[in-house]
Each structure stands twice: as structure tokens, then as C-alpha cells.
Amino acid sequence: MTRAVGHPPQPDETDTIERFIAALRQLRLWSGLTYRQLAERARKGGDSLPASTVATALHRTTLPKRDTVEMFVRACGLDQASVAAWVAARDALAVDAEVTTVEPGSLAPPAPRPDQHEQAEVRAAGWTSAGYRVPPWGSKTLAPCTLPPDVPDFSGRAAESRLLLQNLKDGRGATPITVIAGMGGVGKTSLAVHVAHLAAASFPDGQLYIDLLGAQASPLEPQEVLARFLRRLGVPSRAIPTEVAEASELFRARLAHHRVLLVLDNAVSEEQVRPLLPGTATCAVLITSRNRLTGLEGPLRIDLEVLPAAEALQLLSRVAGEPRVRAELVSATRIVELCGGLPLAVQIAGARLAARPRWQVADLAQRLRDQHRRLDHLVAGDLGVRASLALSYRGLDEETRRLFRLLGLVGVPDFPTWLAAAALDISLEHAEELLEALVDAQLIKSCGSDPAGQQRYRYHDLVRLFAIEESRAAGDDPEAALGRALGAWLWVTERMANVIPGPCYAAISGPAPRVVLAGLEERLTQVDPILWFDAECAALQAVVRQACALDLDDLAFDLAGCMEKYFDVRGMYGDWVTVNTEVMTTCRRAGNRLGEAVMLRGLIDVTTWISEGRTDEAMARLHTEAYRLLEMFTALGHEAGASDAAVMCSWASTAGGDHAAAVETATTALRLAEHANHPGGQIRAHLALAVAHYEQANYEVAATHLPLALSQARKLGNPRCEATVLQYAGIAHRELGMLDSSEKLLTDSWTISRRYQDTYTEVLTMLALARLQLQRGDSEARATAKTSLRLSREFSMDHHLAEALEILGKIEMAEGRASQAIPYLEESVAIWRTRGWRSLQAAALTSLGQAYTGIDRSEARRAFDEARTIYLRLGKQTVADELRVLVDELV
């Protein structure tokens, strides 16, 4: 951020608190400094101005503290005269606010100050440094205790309780201070009060509790709190100083050499708390806040999270009754889940059940399932989740409230900073400031940096429901907000998908609007695209589901299409099938034929080559679906899509033994790809032609297509395509007897696949290497094949699995262990029957027959006969005749 040109904003026209705070925000923008930079500049100048304090001050509706304004203006770079002007404007508003909020006649005259000569009396006689005489705190004085009652149904938090108790009793020469931070309803007060009661015996001189009202519109001033505490400690009202500094000094003097525990509940800021802190290690302080109070020096900080499922269930049992919960454990567990483990919500749910003994636990669970009314059901007496969250929400300025509402509409598990920039159409820097203000208010949670280096945030489920409710109440336009948010996600995802290595399909998209985010594109160039997808994967899937639910079919298929290469490279085949199936259904319902075709293309690819429990013949299914896809793209007049479909048709024909059709459709695919300027389609068509000719043992012809494909793959800059072409070139060179060049090509392919953790391509390359090693008599062949076998099973790659099993069978036979080869080969044949690639099935059957020869002649004949039948169907008469000779020898 850079400083704006021109003069800094002035406080002259700030006649209301709202305008004053708005002017402070303008001053920060003029300074060009982020919150963290302001905090650092203040520190260097000798001031303590935490970034969280600035965020809170600039995004609340109450007047900031005097010293906060002074330090903030100074940190912005203004001179002392300007600082004084801003402070004077703040003080004037403070006077106006006090006059307008006090009932007429309610102001009592201030207690008279002692004369100057009275202050000179000996303090040993009982005078304080502020000049007030205070009666001694004698041994007969009853130790004050203002703790609320302990929570009778307190449950869980054992680890936190132990840590708090240990810290309270271990001052190490300084006052033990603990800050318990967390969202509204997470149980901060309950934990603090519970621990205070447990520790009370260690503080025999008193336990002082006060609710600082930090989440409300008018938090308590330190002076008022000090006055209350001092009166509890035996100081008459007339003797209590009217200045905060003097009252704080007297408070610390009264606590000196005594063991007193302070519980400061619901603190709003460091400025509110600092004057209330004792100055001796004999006392201890427990502070709760919806802010982390990072500006306090040296406290133990506990960020309180929601309860784990087991502890939340225990809390529900204590409130609603253990027999009742145990009798309907499934429904009780569901209630806890719907409450998101939020203690306040669980407690209210339990209270509602306790008040309605005739209800089944399942009755309440059913009511809570309705997310539109869930917060309505989480109210019991004066307790309510909605009311608790509203306290935090109402303390924010309108811009921050609006961001909170709009982000709540996007149903993702977590999100990056740039989503906030998209939702409000603001800069990335400003979006970060608003998000940090929401974090400080404990309305969203910071999740830290993701694998791509982006800051991420998330909503608790109940907080999201509250945000959606407030959005409706505020009259926000959800369609416009979601359009911006999801459009930005699509824009970013497309850019990252373009540089992901993966299948060379045509990038086909629809007319869904993209929202361009200024300043983000340069940042994206510095991020590893696969790591970006790793970070965004769960959120992207949620966005796709939301787009489907809203019938945004163009957006849904665009996003899903962008994820296909990532799913493929990462081996996330189940996710790929789930996403494409849901989106295809949405497109079909909307009559979106292009989206339906794109989703079908991906589904055909993943379901053909990855089994995932399917038992039908994969290549026959590929033949049917590929020709249907070709018809769809042809009807749409989409040449690039038709090229992709024609390649699939060629593969299916090759597998089925129809080599003429395989060459014809691959040639058509090449022509369409060239006409559509689809280089990825040209690469795939050349590979399909190479495989079709390879199947007919035309190795020289097959090899002519591979250099063309390799050249185009390197121009395309897609490592996955390059690795695939290198792989097939290595196989062709092996068949031509060029073993050294074969090894180099295969090794180069394997290196690329390993770099991108592309398991599918890696395993196929390893299988080709294992065959090469077996041909050379290399002892490494077994280890290579075994690794391929393990990965194939792990990722449900049955095509690879069948080949790995056959290679291992061949290795056993080459080493003279035919009996040990048979189990490998039997399983290989069984899998090839479900795959339907005829030539590979016949080859495995031939190997099986060879293994059985000399062990079981009838089984050998059975295998040879089946292989011979397949070869005859494929038109390979020579091979069939050779098998006939083997069968005759076994008679």
C-alpha cells in the first residue's frame, strides 16, 4: 500500500462518532500503512498499538479510547499539533456522548479533592499517592468474592482447566495473566468461572469478577470498573480518585501483598484491561474476550475452540439427562453435530429437552435439521445463539457487517482473502483488513496459510446461518453477491488450470461470467498451480455443489472442467466421478448440451481406465459411450470436442480388434484437431494412430507418429502430454529392438511423472520399464513390477494391475518357478476379461497356458484354446496357428 497524494484528512467536520471513525479510516488510507505496519511504527516510536486494537477501533461504532487515537494519529505520520487536534476532536465527542446519555439530574457532584497541604501528610498514616485517605484492609475484613455461581453442568475442557490452574499458581515473579479468547458461545465465561472456583482456595484474600460488556455497544470504562473493585476492597466512594491512572495506582496498592484472583470477563481491548491489572505476583488474572488482546505483554493465551464430539455429547447428557441421551444416542449425536460443538448451542439444546420431558431426542434433532430455522430452535429462556452472535455483529461498522453477510452466502468450508475482495469489489489489502476485523470480533476464524501461501478463513456453521439471516434482513441481493464471488472463483480457477499438467483435452467453457480481481493475477504467477488446487479443492467442490443447487449450469460445468486435470494428476478418481456426475445431471436438467457433453467426456475417461468396483466390460462400454459423445459434439458443431471423442472411439476400436475403424476414427480426430487448432487433440490423435498400428505389429509405422506427437507436446508445454508421448515412444523403441534409446525415453517419462506425482502415467511407464528389464534379464524387473502392482491396487487402476500381474508371472517363469507364476497369471486373465482389451487378454492367456504346461496339461489346453479363439477373432491367423500346434502337443 502506498501513501495517497495530498493533504491528510482533518477532524474538523467530524461532528458524530461515526464520522470521526470514518475520518480515522481515511487517515489510515492516506498513510498507506497496513494495520501491522502501523503497529510496528508505533512500537518504534515507543507506543504500544497492537494491530488488533487498530482493527477493532476502526471497525466499531463506539468512540475509540483517547490514547488509542493519540498513538494511531502519531503512527500515521502526523506532527504533534495534528495529534492534539485529533485528540481534542475525540474529547469533544466524548463530552457530547456523556451529556446525551445521562438522565437529567442524575449527575452527582464530584467528591472534593484534598487541598495541596493535605497531600503532604505522611503516607504511613494511610494516605495514598493520589492524596486520598483509605482505611486499612484489616484482618477482620471479609474477603470479597463476586464470582458468579459455578456452572452446574460444566463439562469437558479438562486440558484447558489444568493449564489455567497451573498458570494461576505459577507467577514466576510476575502477575499470572491468562487470556481466554474465542467466538461468542464457545464457553469462555463458563471455563473462567469454573477454574476461578477451583482456584479460589489459593486466593484467600478475595476473588473479584466483573463483566466488562466488551461485546456490547457501551463497554465499561476502566474508571468505572476500578471504582467498583475499590469499593469491594473497602475504599469509600469519596476516596476513589476520578483519574484512571490514580485509581489504578490505588487499586494496585490495595492488592499489594494480598492473594486476590481477578476475573475480567468479556474484555473489548487492551486499553480497557491494562489499568485493571495488579502489580504483584501474589495476585492472578483471568481475562475472557472475543478478541485475542495481542497487545498485552506476557499472558498465557488460550484460543478456545468448539467442543470435540465426545465432550459435547457429555455436556448434552448433563443438561438433558444421561439416560435420555443414552437411549437415543444416534439422535443425540446428530444434535451435537448440528450445533457444531458450540457449547452454548449444546447447552440450549439440552435445556430445551430438559424442559420438554415428553419430547423424543429425535424430535429436537429433526427440528434442528431445518437450517432456515435452526437458530430459532436454539433459544432457551434468556440464552440464545442468535443473541450471542448479534452482540459481536452489532459492534462492527456497516462495511464489515456487509462483508460478513455476503461471505456467509458462499457455502464453502473455508476461503482465501481474495474472495472478500470479490464480494465487495474492493482491493485485496482492504479485504484483508475487514477480514481481520471479523477475526477480531470472533465471527470468523483465521485458519492460517494454506499450501499455496494464501491466508484462509472459515465460518462456524451456526455463525454462517446467522450471517445468512442478517443478509435477508438487510435486503442484500444474494444473486449479485454470489455472482461476484463464484465468478471470481471461476476466473482464478481457469488461470491455475491452464498451467496444470494433465490430459490434452480441449478446454471447453460456457458463457458463465468471470470476475477479474485487480492485483491478483501477478500473485498467482508465483504460486504452484497444483499446490493451489490442493488448497482450494474442498472449497471448489463445495462451490460446484452450490452452483448445481442454484441451477447455475454454465458456472458448474466450467468449474468442474477446470478441476479434471487436477483430479487426474492427483489420482482423485472418486471425486472426479462425483463432481462430473452431479454437474452432468444439472446440465441435462437445464438442457445444456455442451455442459453435458464436457462432463460426459471426463466421466468416460475416468470410468474407463479406473475400475472403482465396476465389473462390466470396460472397452465395450467405452465403445458405446465414445460414439455417443462423438454424436453430441458433432451435433453441437464443436470440432475440438468431436476430435477428443473420435480419439476415444479409436481406442475402443483398437481394444476390440477393429483396427480399420481405429485408424479411420483416429485420422478423423487428427483432421478435426488440425482444423480447430487444437494441438492437444493432434497429440492424442497421433498417439491413437500409433497404438492402432502397434496392435497390428506395424511398429515402424507406429513409430512415425510419435516424433510428431512429441514435438507438439513440447510446444504445448504440458508435461503430462510429454510424459505420455515419451512413454509410448519408449515402448515402440523396445519393440524395434532399440533397447538403450527405449530405456532413456522411458526414464525421461518416469522422471516427469514423479515430479508431478502423476501416478497413472508413472505406473504405466514403470510397467514398460519392467518389460524392458525382463527382456534384458535385469534383476530389477521384479521390484519395478511389484511397485507397479502395489500402486495399481491402491488407485484401482485395473488395466495397469492386469499388466503388472502378467509381467510378474513371466518373471516367475523366466526364473523356473512356473507354479508360482500361475496365481499371478490367473488373476491377470480374470481382470483382462473385465477390461475387454482382446489382444492383451489373449497374451495373458498364452502366458498362463505356458505356465500350466508340465503342471496341468488340461488347464494349459484350456488357456491356449481361449487365447487361440481370441486371436482368430482379431484376424491374427499366424499366432492362432502357433497356438494350435501347442494344443496338439498337449493331447
mmCIF file of N, CA, C and O in Angstrom, residues 574-607:
data_model
loop_
_atom_site.group_PDB
_atom_site.id
_atom_site.type_symbol
_atom_site.label_atom_id
_atom_site.label_comp_id
_atom_site.label_asym_id
_atom_site.label_seq_id
_atom_site.Cartn_x
_atom_site.Cartn_y
_atom_site.Cartn_z
ATOM 1 N N GLY A 574 -12.456 -40.918 -7.470
ATOM 2 C CA GLY A 574 -13.792 -40.911 -6.890
ATOM 3 C C GLY A 574 -14.384 -39.513 -6.876
ATOM 4 O O GLY A 574 -15.570 -39.313 -7.191
ATOM 5 N N ASP A 575 -13.574 -38.508 -6.513
ATOM 6 C CA ASP A 575 -14.050 -37.115 -6.517
ATOM 7 C C ASP A 575 -14.405 -36.675 -7.930
ATOM 8 O O ASP A 575 -15.392 -35.967 -8.146
ATOM 9 N N TRP A 576 -13.589 -37.094 -8.884
ATOM 10 C CA TRP A 576 -13.836 -36.739 -10.283
ATOM 11 C C TRP A 576 -15.200 -37.268 -10.728
ATOM 12 O O TRP A 576 -16.012 -36.534 -11.313
ATOM 13 N N VAL A 577 -15.459 -38.520 -10.451
ATOM 14 C CA VAL A 577 -16.739 -39.121 -10.847
ATOM 15 C C VAL A 577 -17.903 -38.405 -10.160
ATOM 16 O O VAL A 577 -18.922 -38.082 -10.797
ATOM 17 N N THR A 578 -17.782 -38.140 -8.862
ATOM 18 C CA THR A 578 -18.869 -37.500 -8.112
ATOM 19 C C THR A 578 -19.190 -36.124 -8.662
ATOM 20 O O THR A 578 -20.363 -35.780 -8.893
ATOM 21 N N VAL A 579 -18.164 -35.317 -8.878
ATOM 22 C CA VAL A 579 -18.376 -33.944 -9.362
ATOM 23 C C VAL A 579 -18.991 -33.958 -10.752
ATOM 24 O O VAL A 579 -20.007 -33.288 -11.014
ATOM 25 N N ASN A 580 -18.396 -34.719 -11.671
ATOM 26 C CA ASN A 580 -18.911 -34.706 -13.045
ATOM 27 C C ASN A 580 -20.318 -35.264 -13.148
ATOM 28 O O ASN A 580 -21.138 -34.771 -13.934
ATOM 29 N N THR A 581 -20.622 -36.275 -12.352
ATOM 30 C CA THR A 581 -21.968 -36.853 -12.402
ATOM 31 C C THR A 581 -23.007 -35.840 -11.948
ATOM 32 O O THR A 581 -24.059 -35.675 -12.594
ATOM 33 N N GLU A 582 -22.727 -35.133 -10.850
ATOM 34 C CA GLU A 582 -23.695 -34.148 -10.350
ATOM 35 C C GLU A 582 -23.873 -33.004 -11.337
ATOM 36 O O GLU A 582 -24.989 -32.553 -11.604
ATOM 37 N N VAL A 583 -22.758 -32.532 -11.903
ATOM 38 C CA VAL A 583 -22.845 -31.417 -12.846
ATOM 39 C C VAL A 583 -23.539 -31.858 -14.133
ATOM 40 O O VAL A 583 -24.333 -31.108 -14.717
ATOM 41 N N MET A 584 -23.251 -33.067 -14.607
ATOM 42 C CA MET A 584 -23.905 -33.555 -15.819
ATOM 43 C C MET A 584 -25.414 -33.630 -15.630
ATOM 44 O O MET A 584 -26.190 -33.275 -16.531
ATOM 45 N N THR A 585 -25.843 -34.059 -14.458
ATOM 46 C CA THR A 585 -27.278 -34.105 -14.161
ATOM 47 C C THR A 585 -27.876 -32.702 -14.204
ATOM 48 O O THR A 585 -28.971 -32.488 -14.742
ATOM 49 N N THR A 586 -27.157 -31.734 -13.647
ATOM 50 C CA THR A 586 -27.628 -30.346 -13.651
ATOM 51 C C THR A 586 -27.726 -29.811 -15.073
ATOM 52 O O THR A 586 -28.713 -29.162 -15.444
ATOM 53 N N CYS A 587 -26.711 -30.071 -15.884
ATOM 54 C CA CYS A 587 -26.724 -29.601 -17.271
ATOM 55 C C CYS A 587 -27.843 -30.262 -18.075
ATOM 56 O O CYS A 587 -28.509 -29.609 -18.893
ATOM 57 N N ARG A 588 -28.044 -31.543 -17.845
ATOM 58 C CA ARG A 588 -29.107 -32.256 -18.548
ATOM 59 C C ARG A 588 -30.476 -31.669 -18.187
ATOM 60 O O ARG A 588 -31.337 -31.474 -19.053
ATOM 61 N N ARG A 589 -30.641 -31.357 -16.903
ATOM 62 C CA ARG A 589 -31.904 -30.767 -16.441
ATOM 63 C C ARG A 589 -32.141 -29.387 -17.070
ATOM 64 O O ARG A 589 -33.269 -29.007 -17.374
ATOM 65 N N ALA A 590 -31.051 -28.652 -17.279
ATOM 66 C CA ALA A 590 -31.160 -27.312 -17.841
ATOM 67 C C ALA A 590 -31.154 -27.306 -19.370
ATOM 68 O O ALA A 590 -31.301 -26.247 -19.978
ATOM 69 N N GLY A 591 -30.977 -28.479 -19.993
ATOM 70 C CA GLY A 591 -30.900 -28.530 -21.444
ATOM 71 C C GLY A 591 -29.588 -27.998 -21.989
ATOM 72 O O GLY A 591 -29.496 -27.585 -23.148
ATOM 73 N N ASN A 592 -28.557 -28.009 -21.145
ATOM 74 C CA ASN A 592 -27.238 -27.501 -21.536
ATOM 75 C C ASN A 592 -26.452 -28.657 -22.154
ATOM 76 O O ASN A 592 -25.739 -29.384 -21.482
ATOM 77 N N ARG A 593 -26.553 -28.813 -23.478
ATOM 78 C CA ARG A 593 -25.954 -29.956 -24.155
ATOM 79 C C ARG A 593 -24.423 -29.874 -24.163
ATOM 80 O O ARG A 593 -23.749 -30.895 -24.088
ATOM 81 N N LEU A 594 -23.892 -28.665 -24.248
ATOM 82 C CA LEU A 594 -22.440 -28.534 -24.248
ATOM 83 C C LEU A 594 -21.869 -28.948 -22.894
ATOM 84 O O LEU A 594 -20.906 -29.721 -22.823
ATOM 85 N N GLY A 595 -22.465 -28.446 -21.833
ATOM 86 C CA GLY A 595 -22.002 -28.829 -20.497
ATOM 87 C C GLY A 595 -22.138 -30.315 -20.255
ATOM 88 O O GLY A 595 -21.250 -30.952 -19.666
ATOM 89 N N GLU A 596 -23.240 -30.893 -20.715
ATOM 90 C CA GLU A 596 -23.449 -32.329 -20.556
ATOM 91 C C GLU A 596 -22.364 -33.113 -21.290
ATOM 92 O O GLU A 596 -21.821 -34.101 -20.756
ATOM 93 N N ALA A 597 -22.021 -32.668 -22.501
ATOM 94 C CA ALA A 597 -21.006 -33.373 -23.289
ATOM 95 C C ALA A 597 -19.635 -33.273 -22.627
ATOM 96 O O ALA A 597 -18.882 -34.260 -22.575
ATOM 97 N N VAL A 598 -19.287 -32.107 -22.112
ATOM 98 C CA VAL A 598 -17.980 -31.940 -21.470
ATOM 99 C C VAL A 598 -17.874 -32.825 -20.233
ATOM 100 O O VAL A 598 -16.854 -33.470 -19.987
ATOM 101 N N MET A 599 -18.929 -32.872 -19.451
ATOM 102 C CA MET A 599 -18.904 -33.710 -18.253
ATOM 103 C C MET A 599 -18.863 -35.196 -18.615
ATOM 104 O O MET A 599 -18.181 -35.990 -17.964
ATOM 105 N N LEU A 600 -19.575 -35.588 -19.685
ATOM 106 C CA LEU A 600 -19.552 -36.982 -20.125
ATOM 107 C C LEU A 600 -18.154 -37.366 -20.609
ATOM 108 O O LEU A 600 -17.680 -38.474 -20.340
ATOM 109 N N ARG A 601 -17.482 -36.449 -21.283
ATOM 110 C CA ARG A 601 -16.122 -36.719 -21.757
ATOM 111 C C ARG A 601 -15.211 -37.104 -20.587
ATOM 112 O O ARG A 601 -14.478 -38.091 -20.646
ATOM 113 N N GLY A 602 -15.255 -36.328 -19.517
ATOM 114 C CA GLY A 602 -14.429 -36.648 -18.356
ATOM 115 C C GLY A 602 -14.836 -37.939 -17.683
ATOM 116 O O GLY A 602 -13.989 -38.736 -17.252
ATOM 117 N N LEU A 603 -16.155 -38.168 -17.594
ATOM 118 C CA LEU A 603 -16.648 -39.399 -16.967
ATOM 119 C C LEU A 603 -16.213 -40.629 -17.752
ATOM 120 O O LEU A 603 -15.851 -41.657 -17.166
ATOM 121 N N ILE A 604 -16.276 -40.546 -19.063
ATOM 122 C CA ILE A 604 -15.843 -41.683 -19.884
ATOM 123 C C ILE A 604 -14.385 -41.996 -19.596
ATOM 124 O O ILE A 604 -13.990 -43.163 -19.430
ATOM 125 N N ASP A 605 -13.573 -40.955 -19.536
ATOM 126 C CA ASP A 605 -12.133 -41.167 -19.315
ATOM 127 C C ASP A 605 -11.879 -41.851 -17.980
ATOM 128 O O ASP A 605 -11.211 -42.880 -17.905
ATOM 129 N N VAL A 606 -12.445 -41.317 -16.902
ATOM 130 C CA VAL A 606 -12.117 -41.853 -15.580
ATOM 131 C C VAL A 606 -12.739 -43.220 -15.364
ATOM 132 O O VAL A 606 -12.120 -44.115 -14.773
ATOM 133 N N THR A 607 -13.965 -43.432 -15.833
ATOM 134 C CA THR A 607 -14.613 -44.722 -15.572
ATOM 135 C C THR A 607 -14.085 -45.828 -16.488
ATOM 136 O O THR A 607 -14.249 -47.008 -16.186
#
